Amino acid sequence: MSEPISLTAALASFDALWSPRIVTSVNDYDVRIAKVRGEYVWHTHDDTDEFFLVLDGELQIALRDSADEERVVALARGDLFTVPRGVAHKPMSPGGAAILMFEPTGTLTVGDRHDDVPDHVDATTGHRL
Amino acid sequence: MSEPISLTAALASFDALWSPRIVTSVNDYDVRIAKVRGEYVWHTHDDTDEFFLVLDGELQIALRDSADEERVVALARGDLFTVPRGVAHKPMSPGGAAILMFEPTGTLTVGDRHDDVPDHVDATTGHRL
């Protein structure tokens, strides 16, 4: 990267939901942004934590612990949360949100284990801007 | 981390300048936030890239390339930039800024090589919130 990237401009450059764009890489990690609305799919990353920062709107993340108990964390704009590796989770945003994620390059959006992937979910390791 | 963290609340919890706080960890990386004002010190991370996102205010980063040519990139709120490993850089913010950084846990704020560290610079691997 030779010039700074504006998150506002980057977010304005695409409309697809649940389809992350890679805005920069940091060693062998990617910084991704996504627009989301509605419900994602339950999935688990066995080998990596996953960082979320809400840039706009509100995001809920349903989490399932080892005893299969569910809880939901609610993130407003400017809130961040790291989902630990091995924890099943399902991001949701009834009203829509823009989010930033940080995770190892090559991490699949639907994780290593997941429910059936609905049509509106893009199973990807991220697209270039 | 069991609950989301508000960047606004996290930033309100400290006043020290050039003294990053670790807000969460992602595998063996830390997410740090810092308040900055004035000039930092020229330094180089030999083995890691360093990610900057401006949360508030404006940040300039002076960069020195392999031919010792200097240039400055200017980041407004919502702009991001990754300084590649091995590139000498000096963050600056005449008017003050709040920034978020991603880098490997244990990365020293003044890098592996640096000019004399002035009193206002905290040479640290980051403090807990």
PDB file of C-alpha atoms in Angstrom:
ATOM      1  CA  MET A   1       0.000   0.000   0.000  1.00  0.00           C
ATOM      2  CA  SER A   2       1.474   3.301  -0.967  1.00  0.00           C
ATOM      3  CA  GLU A   3      -1.361   5.643  -0.032  1.00  0.00           C
ATOM      4  CA  PRO A   4      -3.864   5.717   2.848  1.00  0.00           C
ATOM      5  CA  ILE A   5      -7.271   4.174   2.254  1.00  0.00           C
ATOM      6  CA  SER A   6     -10.472   5.909   3.319  1.00  0.00           C
ATOM      7  CA  LEU A   7     -12.952   3.533   4.943  1.00  0.00           C
ATOM      8  CA  THR A   8     -15.761   5.762   3.704  1.00  0.00           C
ATOM      9  CA  ALA A   9     -14.566   5.499   0.101  1.00  0.00           C
ATOM     10  CA  ALA A  10     -13.852   1.781   0.429  1.00  0.00           C
ATOM     11  CA  LEU A  11     -17.353   1.116   1.761  1.00  0.00           C
ATOM     12  CA  ALA A  12     -18.871   3.212  -1.031  1.00  0.00           C
ATOM     13  CA  SER A  13     -17.116   1.071  -3.655  1.00  0.00           C
ATOM     14  CA  PHE A  14     -19.322  -2.023  -3.244  1.00  0.00           C
ATOM     15  CA  ASP A  15     -22.858  -2.993  -2.298  1.00  0.00           C
ATOM     16  CA  ALA A  16     -22.715  -6.764  -1.786  1.00  0.00           C
ATOM     17  CA  LEU A  17     -23.793  -7.997   1.636  1.00  0.00           C
ATOM     18  CA  TRP A  18     -21.873 -10.575   3.686  1.00  0.00           C
ATOM     19  CA  SER A  19     -19.048 -10.397   1.135  1.00  0.00           C
ATOM     20  CA  PRO A  20     -15.877  -8.984   2.713  1.00  0.00           C
ATOM     21  CA  ARG A  21     -13.360  -6.799   0.897  1.00  0.00           C
ATOM     22  CA  ILE A  22      -9.681  -6.860   1.880  1.00  0.00           C
ATOM     23  CA  VAL A  23      -8.519  -3.297   2.487  1.00  0.00           C
ATOM     24  CA  THR A  24      -4.949  -4.046   3.538  1.00  0.00           C
ATOM     25  CA  SER A  25      -2.722  -6.846   4.770  1.00  0.00           C
ATOM     26  CA  VAL A  26      -0.544  -6.865   7.887  1.00  0.00           C
ATOM     27  CA  ASN A  27       2.069  -9.596   7.659  1.00  0.00           C
ATOM     28  CA  ASP A  28      -0.003 -12.753   7.103  1.00  0.00           C
ATOM     29  CA  TYR A  29      -3.241 -11.177   8.347  1.00  0.00           C
ATOM     30  CA  ASP A  30      -5.930  -9.349   6.370  1.00  0.00           C
ATOM     31  CA  VAL A  31      -8.041  -6.376   7.355  1.00  0.00           C
ATOM     32  CA  ARG A  32     -11.463  -6.868   5.794  1.00  0.00           C
ATOM     33  CA  ILE A  33     -14.566  -4.713   5.659  1.00  0.00           C
ATOM     34  CA  ALA A  34     -18.093  -5.907   4.977  1.00  0.00           C
ATOM     35  CA  LYS A  35     -21.625  -4.641   4.676  1.00  0.00           C
ATOM     36  CA  VAL A  36     -24.112  -6.871   6.430  1.00  0.00           C
ATOM     37  CA  ARG A  37     -27.868  -7.029   6.969  1.00  0.00           C
ATOM     38  CA  GLY A  38     -30.068  -9.821   8.258  1.00  0.00           C
ATOM     39  CA  GLU A  39     -28.664 -13.095   9.562  1.00  0.00           C
ATOM     40  CA  TYR A  40     -25.420 -14.848   8.763  1.00  0.00           C
ATOM     41  CA  VAL A  41     -24.819 -18.574   9.213  1.00  0.00           C
ATOM     42  CA  TRP A  42     -23.664 -20.356  12.369  1.00  0.00           C
ATOM     43  CA  HIS A  43     -20.003 -21.238  11.913  1.00  0.00           C
ATOM     44  CA  THR A  44     -16.812 -21.967  13.814  1.00  0.00           C
ATOM     45  CA  HIS A  45     -13.179 -21.121  13.156  1.00  0.00           C
ATOM     46  CA  ASP A  46     -11.287 -23.945  14.810  1.00  0.00           C
ATOM     47  CA  ASP A  47      -7.849 -22.373  14.628  1.00  0.00           C
ATOM     48  CA  THR A  48      -8.250 -18.629  14.775  1.00  0.00           C
ATOM     49  CA  ASP A  49      -9.819 -15.848  16.797  1.00  0.00           C
ATOM     50  CA  GLU A  50     -11.877 -13.337  14.792  1.00  0.00           C
ATOM     51  CA  PHE A  51     -11.925  -9.590  15.485  1.00  0.00           C
ATOM     52  CA  PHE A  52     -14.968  -7.413  14.782  1.00  0.00           C
ATOM     53  CA  LEU A  53     -15.212  -3.614  14.901  1.00  0.00           C
ATOM     54  CA  VAL A  54     -18.509  -1.929  14.040  1.00  0.00           C
ATOM     55  CA  LEU A  55     -17.981   1.035  11.690  1.00  0.00           C
ATOM     56  CA  ASP A  56     -21.638   1.886  11.242  1.00  0.00           C
ATOM     57  CA  GLY A  57     -24.987   0.515  12.383  1.00  0.00           C
ATOM     58  CA  GLU A  58     -25.408  -2.238  14.939  1.00  0.00           C
ATOM     59  CA  LEU A  59     -24.221  -5.831  14.965  1.00  0.00           C
ATOM     60  CA  GLN A  60     -25.276  -8.700  17.166  1.00  0.00           C
ATOM     61  CA  ILE A  61     -23.191 -11.828  17.464  1.00  0.00           C
ATOM     62  CA  ALA A  62     -24.838 -14.977  18.768  1.00  0.00           C
ATOM     63  CA  LEU A  63     -22.310 -17.201  20.547  1.00  0.00           C
ATOM     64  CA  ARG A  64     -22.619 -20.854  21.545  1.00  0.00           C
ATOM     65  CA  ASP A  65     -20.393 -22.018  24.373  1.00  0.00           C
ATOM     66  CA  SER A  66     -19.013 -25.479  24.985  1.00  0.00           C
ATOM     67  CA  ALA A  67     -22.162 -26.444  26.902  1.00  0.00           C
ATOM     68  CA  ASP A  68     -24.254 -25.373  23.875  1.00  0.00           C
ATOM     69  CA  GLU A  69     -25.640 -22.424  25.821  1.00  0.00           C
ATOM     70  CA  GLU A  70     -26.383 -19.460  23.591  1.00  0.00           C
ATOM     71  CA  ARG A  71     -25.936 -15.780  24.301  1.00  0.00           C
ATOM     72  CA  VAL A  72     -25.897 -12.676  22.141  1.00  0.00           C
ATOM     73  CA  VAL A  73     -23.493  -9.753  22.370  1.00  0.00           C
ATOM     74  CA  ALA A  74     -24.672  -6.430  20.942  1.00  0.00           C
ATOM     75  CA  LEU A  75     -22.195  -4.043  19.322  1.00  0.00           C
ATOM     76  CA  ALA A  76     -22.997  -0.449  18.465  1.00  0.00           C
ATOM     77  CA  ARG A  77     -20.878   1.766  16.222  1.00  0.00           C
ATOM     78  CA  GLY A  78     -17.355   1.971  17.651  1.00  0.00           C
ATOM     79  CA  ASP A  79     -17.659  -1.254  19.656  1.00  0.00           C
ATOM     80  CA  LEU A  80     -15.271  -4.147  19.156  1.00  0.00           C
ATOM     81  CA  PHE A  81     -15.314  -7.823  20.086  1.00  0.00           C
ATOM     82  CA  THR A  82     -13.069 -10.827  19.494  1.00  0.00           C
ATOM     83  CA  VAL A  83     -14.717 -14.212  19.013  1.00  0.00           C
ATOM     84  CA  PRO A  84     -12.316 -16.810  20.422  1.00  0.00           C
ATOM     85  CA  ARG A  85     -11.264 -19.706  18.225  1.00  0.00           C
ATOM     86  CA  GLY A  86     -13.516 -22.744  18.545  1.00  0.00           C
ATOM     87  CA  VAL A  87     -16.593 -20.734  19.539  1.00  0.00           C
ATOM     88  CA  ALA A  88     -19.589 -21.169  17.216  1.00  0.00           C
ATOM     89  CA  HIS A  89     -21.040 -17.800  16.294  1.00  0.00           C
ATOM     90  CA  LYS A  90     -23.638 -16.179  14.057  1.00  0.00           C
ATOM     91  CA  PRO A  91     -23.421 -12.457  13.219  1.00  0.00           C
ATOM     92  CA  MET A  92     -26.759 -10.694  12.743  1.00  0.00           C
ATOM     93  CA  SER A  93     -27.842  -7.171  11.877  1.00  0.00           C
ATOM     94  CA  PRO A  94     -31.544  -6.543  11.451  1.00  0.00           C
ATOM     95  CA  GLY A  95     -30.955  -2.895  10.552  1.00  0.00           C
ATOM     96  CA  GLY A  96     -27.717  -3.300   8.627  1.00  0.00           C
ATOM     97  CA  ALA A  97     -24.128  -2.496   9.562  1.00  0.00           C
ATOM     98  CA  ALA A  98     -20.652  -1.936   8.221  1.00  0.00           C
ATOM     99  CA  ILE A  99     -17.932  -3.883   9.998  1.00  0.00           C
ATOM    100  CA  LEU A 100     -14.158  -4.272  10.005  1.00  0.00           C
ATOM    101  CA  MET A 101     -12.512  -7.637  10.674  1.00  0.00           C
ATOM    102  CA  PHE A 102      -8.974  -8.743  11.326  1.00  0.00           C
ATOM    103  CA  GLU A 103      -7.996 -12.362  10.758  1.00  0.00           C
ATOM    104  CA  PRO A 104      -5.305 -14.538   9.164  1.00  0.00           C
ATOM    105  CA  THR A 105      -5.064 -14.356   5.369  1.00  0.00           C
ATOM    106  CA  GLY A 106      -6.989 -17.250   3.863  1.00  0.00           C
ATOM    107  CA  THR A 107      -9.541 -17.506   6.671  1.00  0.00           C
ATOM    108  CA  LEU A 108     -12.820 -18.644   5.126  1.00  0.00           C
ATOM    109  CA  THR A 109     -15.827 -16.484   6.019  1.00  0.00           C
ATOM    110  CA  VAL A 110     -17.902 -19.540   6.908  1.00  0.00           C
ATOM    111  CA  GLY A 111     -15.182 -21.091   9.045  1.00  0.00           C
ATOM    112  CA  ASP A 112     -14.119 -24.714   9.287  1.00  0.00           C
ATOM    113  CA  ARG A 113     -17.530 -25.973  10.426  1.00  0.00           C
ATOM    114  CA  HIS A 114     -20.866 -24.390   9.553  1.00  0.00           C
ATOM    115  CA  ASP A 115     -24.564 -24.905   8.999  1.00  0.00           C
ATOM    116  CA  ASP A 116     -25.854 -25.102   5.423  1.00  0.00           C
ATOM    117  CA  VAL A 117     -24.703 -21.938   3.656  1.00  0.00           C
ATOM    118  CA  PRO A 118     -27.708 -19.917   2.424  1.00  0.00           C
ATOM    119  CA  ASP A 119     -27.639 -18.215  -0.979  1.00  0.00           C
ATOM    120  CA  HIS A 120     -27.106 -14.770   0.492  1.00  0.00           C
ATOM    121  CA  VAL A 121     -23.821 -15.747   2.162  1.00  0.00           C
ATOM    122  CA  ASP A 122     -20.585 -15.472   0.170  1.00  0.00           C
ATOM    123  CA  ALA A 123     -18.203 -18.233   1.253  1.00  0.00           C
ATOM    124  CA  THR A 124     -14.896 -16.545   0.495  1.00  0.00           C
ATOM    125  CA  THR A 125     -11.481 -15.683   1.865  1.00  0.00           C
ATOM    126  CA  GLY A 126     -12.222 -12.053   0.956  1.00  0.00           C
ATOM    127  CA  HIS A 127     -12.216 -10.077  -2.266  1.00  0.00           C
ATOM    128  CA  ARG A 128      -9.818  -7.327  -3.261  1.00  0.00           C
ATOM    129  CA  LEU A 129     -11.277  -3.832  -3.213  1.00  0.00           C
TER     130      LEU A 129
ATOM    131  CA  MET B   1     -13.002 -11.001  26.296  1.00  0.00           C
ATOM    132  CA  SER B   2     -16.545 -11.758  27.287  1.00  0.00           C
ATOM    133  CA  GLU B   3     -18.238  -8.456  26.504  1.00  0.00           C
ATOM    134  CA  PRO B   4     -17.819  -5.911  23.718  1.00  0.00           C
ATOM    135  CA  ILE B   5     -15.535  -2.950  24.323  1.00  0.00           C
ATOM    136  CA  SER B   6     -16.528   0.578  23.384  1.00  0.00           C
ATOM    137  CA  LEU B   7     -13.706   2.511  21.761  1.00  0.00           C
ATOM    138  CA  THR B   8     -15.209   5.717  23.135  1.00  0.00           C
ATOM    139  CA  ALA B   9     -15.144   4.388  26.691  1.00  0.00           C
ATOM    140  CA  ALA B  10     -11.692   2.873  26.231  1.00  0.00           C
ATOM    141  CA  LEU B  11     -10.285   6.166  24.966  1.00  0.00           C
ATOM    142  CA  ALA B  12     -11.914   8.032  27.849  1.00  0.00           C
ATOM    143  CA  SER B  13     -10.156   5.783  30.364  1.00  0.00           C
ATOM    144  CA  PHE B  14      -6.668   7.245  29.916  1.00  0.00           C
ATOM    145  CA  ASP B  15      -4.953  10.509  29.038  1.00  0.00           C
ATOM    146  CA  ALA B  16      -1.339   9.536  28.421  1.00  0.00           C
ATOM    147  CA  LEU B  17       0.026  10.417  24.986  1.00  0.00           C
ATOM    148  CA  TRP B  18       2.074   8.041  22.808  1.00  0.00           C
ATOM    149  CA  SER B  19       1.325   5.247  25.299  1.00  0.00           C
ATOM    150  CA  PRO B  20      -0.790   2.513  23.680  1.00  0.00           C
ATOM    151  CA  ARG B  21      -3.446   0.497  25.515  1.00  0.00           C
ATOM    152  CA  ILE B  22      -4.226  -3.067  24.455  1.00  0.00           C
ATOM    153  CA  VAL B  23      -7.984  -3.388  23.929  1.00  0.00           C
ATOM    154  CA  THR B  24      -8.071  -7.013  22.771  1.00  0.00           C
ATOM    155  CA  SER B  25      -5.874  -9.758  21.392  1.00  0.00           C
ATOM    156  CA  VAL B  26      -6.410 -11.795  18.225  1.00  0.00           C
ATOM    157  CA  ASN B  27      -4.308 -14.952  18.293  1.00  0.00           C
ATOM    158  CA  ASP B  28      -0.773 -13.619  18.801  1.00  0.00           C
ATOM    159  CA  TYR B  29      -1.628 -10.092  17.689  1.00  0.00           C
ATOM    160  CA  ASP B  30      -2.749  -7.153  19.802  1.00  0.00           C
ATOM    161  CA  VAL B  31      -5.207  -4.404  18.967  1.00  0.00           C
ATOM    162  CA  ARG B  32      -3.927  -1.224  20.574  1.00  0.00           C
ATOM    163  CA  ILE B  33      -5.324   2.278  20.820  1.00  0.00           C
ATOM    164  CA  ALA B  34      -3.361   5.418  21.553  1.00  0.00           C
ATOM    165  CA  LYS B  35      -3.787   9.130  21.969  1.00  0.00           C
ATOM    166  CA  VAL B  36      -1.111  11.110  20.208  1.00  0.00           C
ATOM    167  CA  ARG B  37      -0.111  14.747  19.781  1.00  0.00           C
ATOM    168  CA  GLY B  38       3.054  16.330  18.458  1.00  0.00           C
ATOM    169  CA  GLU B  39       5.920  14.286  17.037  1.00  0.00           C
ATOM    170  CA  TYR B  40       6.906  10.702  17.687  1.00  0.00           C
ATOM    171  CA  VAL B  41      10.389   9.305  17.110  1.00  0.00           C
ATOM    172  CA  TRP B  42      11.812   7.879  13.869  1.00  0.00           C
ATOM    173  CA  HIS B  43      11.853   4.100  14.212  1.00  0.00           C
ATOM    174  CA  THR B  44      11.805   0.879  12.227  1.00  0.00           C
ATOM    175  CA  HIS B  45      10.179  -2.499  12.832  1.00  0.00           C
ATOM    176  CA  ASP B  46      12.475  -4.920  11.037  1.00  0.00           C
ATOM    177  CA  ASP B  47      10.173  -7.919  11.187  1.00  0.00           C
ATOM    178  CA  THR B  48       6.597  -6.687  11.158  1.00  0.00           C
ATOM    179  CA  ASP B  49       4.199  -4.479   9.257  1.00  0.00           C
ATOM    180  CA  GLU B  50       2.251  -1.979  11.372  1.00  0.00           C
ATOM    181  CA  PHE B  51      -1.396  -1.067  10.792  1.00  0.00           C
ATOM    182  CA  PHE B  52      -2.830   2.358  11.630  1.00  0.00           C
ATOM    183  CA  LEU B  53      -6.482   3.441  11.640  1.00  0.00           C
ATOM    184  CA  VAL B  54      -7.362   7.001  12.642  1.00  0.00           C
ATOM    185  CA  LEU B  55     -10.317   7.076  15.045  1.00  0.00           C
ATOM    186  CA  ASP B  56     -10.316  10.800  15.616  1.00  0.00           C
ATOM    187  CA  GLY B  57      -8.260  13.798  14.528  1.00  0.00           C
ATOM    188  CA  GLU B  58      -5.541  13.672  11.901  1.00  0.00           C
ATOM    189  CA  LEU B  59      -2.304  11.722  11.731  1.00  0.00           C
ATOM    190  CA  GLN B  60       0.668  12.177   9.475  1.00  0.00           C
ATOM    191  CA  ILE B  61       3.248   9.453   9.026  1.00  0.00           C
ATOM    192  CA  ALA B  62       6.650  10.400   7.671  1.00  0.00           C
ATOM    193  CA  LEU B  63       8.224   7.498   5.770  1.00  0.00           C
ATOM    194  CA  ARG B  64      11.827   7.043   4.669  1.00  0.00           C
ATOM    195  CA  ASP B  65      12.389   4.702   1.735  1.00  0.00           C
ATOM    196  CA  SER B  66      15.452   2.595   0.999  1.00  0.00           C
ATOM    197  CA  ALA B  67      17.064   5.503  -0.875  1.00  0.00           C
ATOM    198  CA  ASP B  68      16.549   7.697   2.226  1.00  0.00           C
ATOM    199  CA  GLU B  69      13.928   9.767   0.414  1.00  0.00           C
ATOM    200  CA  GLU B  70      11.263  11.075   2.753  1.00  0.00           C
ATOM    201  CA  ARG B  71       7.555  11.463   2.116  1.00  0.00           C
ATOM    202  CA  VAL B  72       4.574  12.054   4.386  1.00  0.00           C
ATOM    203  CA  VAL B  73       1.174  10.366   4.180  1.00  0.00           C
ATOM    204  CA  ALA B  74      -1.765  12.210   5.759  1.00  0.00           C
ATOM    205  CA  LEU B  75      -4.601  10.271   7.385  1.00  0.00           C
ATOM    206  CA  ALA B  76      -7.919  11.827   8.364  1.00  0.00           C
ATOM    207  CA  ARG B  77     -10.480  10.198  10.617  1.00  0.00           C
ATOM    208  CA  GLY B  78     -11.502   6.849   9.104  1.00  0.00           C
ATOM    209  CA  ASP B  79      -8.345   6.490   7.021  1.00  0.00           C
ATOM    210  CA  LEU B  80      -6.039   3.505   7.376  1.00  0.00           C
ATOM    211  CA  PHE B  81      -2.476   2.756   6.344  1.00  0.00           C
ATOM    212  CA  THR B  82      -0.037  -0.115   6.785  1.00  0.00           C
ATOM    213  CA  VAL B  83       3.647   0.720   7.210  1.00  0.00           C
ATOM    214  CA  PRO B  84       5.611  -2.161   5.663  1.00  0.00           C
ATOM    215  CA  ARG B  85       8.254  -3.892   7.735  1.00  0.00           C
ATOM    216  CA  GLY B  86      11.684  -2.373   7.413  1.00  0.00           C
ATOM    217  CA  VAL B  87      10.412   1.108   6.539  1.00  0.00           C
ATOM    218  CA  ALA B  88      11.567   3.852   8.913  1.00  0.00           C
ATOM    219  CA  HIS B  89       8.621   6.000   9.969  1.00  0.00           C
ATOM    220  CA  LYS B  90       7.677   8.830  12.298  1.00  0.00           C
ATOM    221  CA  PRO B  91       4.025   9.413  13.247  1.00  0.00           C
ATOM    222  CA  MET B  92       3.073  13.038  13.857  1.00  0.00           C
ATOM    223  CA  SER B  93      -0.106  14.841  14.840  1.00  0.00           C
ATOM    224  CA  PRO B  94       0.111  18.594  15.392  1.00  0.00           C
ATOM    225  CA  GLY B  95      -3.559  18.799  16.393  1.00  0.00           C
ATOM    226  CA  GLY B  96      -3.830  15.494  18.222  1.00  0.00           C
ATOM    227  CA  ALA B  97      -5.441  12.212  17.218  1.00  0.00           C
ATOM    228  CA  ALA B  98      -6.729   8.893  18.502  1.00  0.00           C
ATOM    229  CA  ILE B  99      -5.488   5.852  16.592  1.00  0.00           C
ATOM    230  CA  LEU B 100      -5.942   2.081  16.487  1.00  0.00           C
ATOM    231  CA  MET B 101      -3.083  -0.275  15.639  1.00  0.00           C
ATOM    232  CA  PHE B 102      -2.724  -4.007  14.879  1.00  0.00           C
ATOM    233  CA  GLU B 103       0.600  -5.657  15.423  1.00  0.00           C
ATOM    234  CA  PRO B 104       2.130  -8.818  16.845  1.00  0.00           C
ATOM    235  CA  THR B 105       1.968  -9.118  20.625  1.00  0.00           C
ATOM    236  CA  GLY B 106       5.251  -7.927  22.089  1.00  0.00           C
ATOM    237  CA  THR B 107       6.001  -5.414  19.356  1.00  0.00           C
ATOM    238  CA  LEU B 108       7.882  -2.515  20.931  1.00  0.00           C
ATOM    239  CA  THR B 109       6.433   0.908  20.158  1.00  0.00           C
ATOM    240  CA  VAL B 110       9.855   2.272  19.225  1.00  0.00           C
ATOM    241  CA  GLY B 111      10.702  -0.663  16.987  1.00  0.00           C
ATOM    242  CA  ASP B 112      13.987  -2.485  16.604  1.00  0.00           C
ATOM    243  CA  ARG B 113      15.960   0.579  15.528  1.00  0.00           C
ATOM    244  CA  HIS B 114      15.178   4.156  16.516  1.00  0.00           C
ATOM    245  CA  ASP B 115      16.511   7.631  17.130  1.00  0.00           C
ATOM    246  CA  ASP B 116      17.069   8.755  20.722  1.00  0.00           C
ATOM    247  CA  VAL B 117      13.770   8.285  22.561  1.00  0.00           C
ATOM    248  CA  PRO B 118      12.504  11.621  23.921  1.00  0.00           C
ATOM    249  CA  ASP B 119      10.903  11.836  27.353  1.00  0.00           C
ATOM    250  CA  HIS B 120       7.375  12.114  25.977  1.00  0.00           C
ATOM    251  CA  VAL B 121       7.587   8.741  24.221  1.00  0.00           C
ATOM    252  CA  ASP B 122       6.642   5.591  26.153  1.00  0.00           C
ATOM    253  CA  ALA B 123       8.783   2.686  24.916  1.00  0.00           C
ATOM    254  CA  THR B 124       6.401  -0.175  25.663  1.00  0.00           C
ATOM    255  CA  THR B 125       4.776  -3.272  24.235  1.00  0.00           C
ATOM    256  CA  GLY B 126       1.425  -1.791  25.288  1.00  0.00           C
ATOM    257  CA  HIS B 127      -0.435  -1.423  28.569  1.00  0.00           C
ATOM    258  CA  ARG B 128      -3.627  -3.181  29.585  1.00  0.00           C
ATOM    259  CA  LEU B 129      -6.713  -0.986  29.664  1.00  0.00           C
TER     260      LEU B 129
END
